[in-house]
Amino acid sequence: MSAQTLHTLLFGTNGEHSLRILRNRPRQAAAAAASALILALTTLTVPAAQADAAAPPSAVLDSGTRSVSWQSPVYAKGTVGSPDKCGTAAEDPDNAVCARFDLTVHPPAGQWDDNPEGGVPVSIQWQTPTDDFDMYIYDADGKQVASSAGTADPEATVIPKASGTYQVVVVPYDVHNNSFTGTAYLPEPTDAGNLTGFSGSHGTYEIAAGALKARADFFTDDTMRLQASPDGVLADPPNSHMIRKQPAPQRHTSAFDAGLYYGIRSKGVVLRVYKKPLEFALYKADNRTVIWAEADPLRWTAGGMRQSLKRGATEQFFGGGEQNGSFSHRDQLMNVGNNTNWNEGGYNNSQPFYISSAGYGVFRNTMTPGTYDFGSPVRTGQQERRLDAYYFTGDTKSVIGKYTSLVGKPFMPPVYGLEPGDSDCYLHNANRGERHTLDALKVADGYVQNQMPLGWMLVNDGYGCGYENLPQTGAGLNKDHAQLGLWTQNGLPDQAAEAKAGVRVRKLDVAWVGNGYGMALDACDQAKAGIEDNSDARGFVWLPVSWAGAQRCGVLWSGDQKLSWDYIRWQIPTYAGATLSGIAYNTGDVGSIYSHDPEMYARDLQWKAFLPAIMTMDGWASDITTKKPHDQQPWLDGEPYTSINRKYLQLKERLLPYMYTLSKDATKTGVGAVRPLSLEYPDDPKTLGPDATYEFMSGSDFLVAPVYSDTDVRNGIYLPKGTWTDYWTGKTYQGPTTVNGYHAPLDTLPLFVKGGSIVPMWPKGTTSWETRDKHELDYDIYPKGTTDYTLYEDDGVTRKFATGSSATQHVRVQAPTHGKAPTTIKVGASAGDYQGKPASRAYRFSVHATGVPKQVVLGGSRLPRLDSAKAFAAAESGWYTDPATGVTQIRTPAVSTDHGFTVTLRR
C-alpha cells in the first residue's frame, strides 16, 4: 500500500482530528512527547488485512465458544510512536512491532437485544500494569469501531453489536520486557428475580432478590439514591471525588405493604418496590402520579448493568454533559465516557447525568463509560456490574440545582475571565518561527491599539513550548489590563513560583487530562487550588476532557476543531445543552484552531460574544484558501472585519455586568447563562423543534439566532410567547412566531430582547473592566408590565465575595398595560460593600418604548428635555427621545449608591 493511501486512510475527513495535536505542535516537542500526545487518538483507521498477508492469531466467538483469550509476545521496549507505523501483518508476521488478533463474532439470535454491554467486551491486561499502550479495533472494511487509548490497565472497550470479523491492534508505546493477555467474550445477561428481602426505616431500606442486594436512601431535598449489586457489595466508586456534599438524610419516612409491592413514603415521593419480579417505580406523594417506572427488572452481565424505564408519550430527555451537536435526546443513543472526538457526535466533556421532562433527573455515581438509549423503553447503563443512581425530582431548573449541589456548583469566575482570551506558543513555535515569550506583549498592545477587550493570554504551549521571562511578561500584560496564563501538558510542578510571577489562568491539555474521569477532575481541582493557594485571586481553569463535577472548577472547552460552516452550526446546541448538566462555561475556539477565513471568523465571534467565556487560538491556523499561516487576532483581516469584530467584542464588554450577575446566579442555582429555549419555555413544544435547535437564550433576556451558513439571510428564527424587540432595528414581534427572511449582512447577528427585560451595561466604549468608568452605570430597559432585576457586584478578582464582600441593587420597572399611565423605574440602594465600590454614580437609561414622554422626573425634579442626540451626549443630565426609534435616553446626575431613587416617564 502506498504511503499516500495510508495517509488518506489515517487522516481523511472522518478522522481529521486524530493526530492534530501531534502534527501541529512544534517538531522538537513531537518526538519527545509522542507517548503522551497519543492519548488524544480516537478515530484512526487502518486498512483491512491484505489477502496475501501473514495471518495473525485468530479466534471465533459464537454460541459454542462464548469467551476467548490470547497471549502476546514479550516486548523488550516500546516499538513505534503511532498506529500508522505498525505496518501490515505481512510486514510484521511475528507481531514484533504491533500485536494483532483477528476476532470473528457469530452472535446467537437476539444476542444484542437489551444486552447491558451492547457488544463484545475486549480487554488487554499487561503483566506489568504501569506500561503504556493503546488498543484499536477495526472491522473488515478497515473502519475503526472501538478503541481504548489512555493509561488505564487493563485497557478495555466494547465492539458495539459485534457481528463479523474484526482486527484487534495493540500498539506498545512505552513497555519494558512486558507482554499482555487479551480477552473477549459474549456477555450473558441475568435478570433480577423475585423479592426475597425487605427491611429498613428512618430513610434507609435494604432490599434483596436472591444474590442481588439493593439499598434505597432518601434525602430531604426529594433526592433518592438507589444502589444495587448482584455481588451484594454496595459501595462508592473507588477513589471518587465527584460528590462534594451528600444531601441531608430524610429520617421521617415510612413503609407499607400494598400487596403487589412495598411502598416507601418520603416527604415528596413514594418508591414502589414490586415483589414478583423485583422492579422499582417512583411516584409523587399521592402515590398515583408516576415519575418513572421500570419496564423490566434490572439486568446485568459480567461487565455491565442496565435499568429499563417506561417512556412517556411526549417525554423528552436532556443532559449528558457536553454532547457535540445536540441538546435534546429523545429517540437518540447518547454516549457518556472518555472521548476526544472534538467534532459533531463527540462527547469529550460528557457526564453520566440526564434529565427527563417527566420531572426527574438521574446521576449515575460512576467513573465508567455508559450508553443511554432514549427509545421506548429507555435503557441506561454503565460498563460496571452495579447500579448507583441519584434521582432528583422537580422541574428542570430545580433538578439542575440539586445535581450541582451534589457534585459542585459552577465556580465564580474572575471578571477578566469573562473577557476574551488569546492563546499562542511564543517560545519554540515551529509553525511561526522562533519568538520569545515577551513577544506576547506586542499582541496585547495590539488589542489596546485596536480598542478591543482582552482579559487574559496563554503565552505557552505545554507541548515543547516553554516560557522565559515570566514575571516580566506578567507585568507587561497587566499594563495592558490582561492577566497571564499558562497551559500545561502533564502536570503542575511549579505552581507557587508561577503564581508569584502573575499566573492567574490555567489550561490543561489532553496529554494530562485525556483519560477523563477522576484524573481530569483531580487535575482541574488541583489547578484551581494552585492559583488560589498562592494568591488572593480566583482560580480560572480550562480543560478539554472532564467528568461529572468539573463545573465546580473549570471552563469546559470542546477541543481542536477545523473551521467550516458546520463547525459554527453544531456548537450552538452543544453549549446550550451543556447548561442542562450544570455546566455554566462551555465554549470553543473562535474561528477554530487550524483554519482561518475572515467571514467565518466574524460570524463565529458574533454569537460567541454571548457566551460567558471565549478564546482565540493563534499560531496554528492557516488561511482556508491560500493554505498559508494566518494568525487569528480579531483585527488582522482588515476592514470591514476589524470593525465588525470590534463591535461585538465591545458589546460583550458592555454586557459584563449582566453576564457577571448570571455567573453569580449560577453559583446558587447551577444554571448557566447559555440556555436552550426549552429551558425558559418548557411548555412550548416548538422550542424542541428544528427552528429552535440552532438558537439559544443568553440569560433569560437575549435570544440569539446565529448565522451558520454563507448567506446574509437567516430563516427559521423561532420566537416564543411574548414581545420580542430586534436589538438593532427596534422592530417588535409578538410570539409565538417564526421569522423568515431576516436580513443579516455580515455585521448583523440576529438578536432579540424579551419584553420586560432590564439589562445592566457598562458605558459605551468600555474595553476593560479595569479602565471602565465606575461612576456611570447604564440600564437597557424594554418595558412590559411589572418586571424586576437584581444586579450583583463585587471586586471582580478576589475571593472576598465568598465571605460577603459584595453588593446587590434591585431595579423594578412598571409599565402601563393601557392608557397613559406613567412608566416608573425604581432603583434601590446598593446593599452591601466591597473594595472599590463607588460612593456615587450617574445612571443612563435607554427606555425602548414608543411615544415621546411629556416629562421625565427624577424624584420630584424634572430633568431637562434635550433637542438632539448631540446635545444629550454633551449634557450631564437630561433626556432625549430619538424620533426614528422611539427610544428615550435618560441620564441622571451622580446619585449616592447608598440611596434609591425613582425615574418617572409621564405621558
XYZ file of C-alpha atoms in Angstrom, residues 112-118 161 295-296 305-312 315-318 320 323 328-336 353-356 360 364 369-382:
53
model
C -27.826 -7.814 21.288
C -31.497 -7.351 22.197
C -31.437 -5.498 25.514
C -27.904 -6.538 26.374
C -26.380 -4.312 29.094
C -22.955 -4.235 27.466
C -24.338 -3.836 23.954
C -23.378 -5.061 18.461
C -40.269 -1.502 32.234
C -38.237 -4.618 33.052
C -25.822 -3.339 34.342
C -28.766 -1.525 32.800
C -32.006 -0.044 34.041
C -35.046 -0.107 31.746
C -37.741 2.572 32.173
C -41.101 3.114 30.535
C -41.154 6.178 28.291
C -43.972 8.707 28.255
C -41.317 12.589 27.325
C -38.116 14.454 26.445
C -34.555 13.876 27.630
C -31.671 16.265 28.126
C -25.273 14.041 29.303
C -22.890 16.265 23.627
C -32.413 17.017 23.124
C -32.024 13.241 23.078
C -35.429 11.553 22.641
C -35.055 8.591 20.252
C -31.286 9.070 20.371
C -28.444 6.919 21.665
C -26.345 9.080 24.000
C -22.836 8.053 24.971
C -21.041 9.182 28.099
C -26.454 12.523 34.131
C -29.706 13.122 32.330
C -32.969 14.984 32.882
C -36.469 13.910 31.880
C -36.830 13.930 37.350
C -25.031 7.708 37.868
C -18.464 4.626 30.300
C -22.176 4.368 29.689
C -24.769 4.199 26.939
C -28.179 5.804 27.344
C -30.797 4.746 24.804
C -33.763 7.116 24.935
C -36.006 4.963 22.777
C -39.003 3.071 24.132
C -38.301 1.720 26.645
C -35.480 3.901 27.931
C -32.406 1.796 28.667
C -29.469 3.283 30.521
C -26.375 1.517 31.697
C -22.712 1.760 32.560
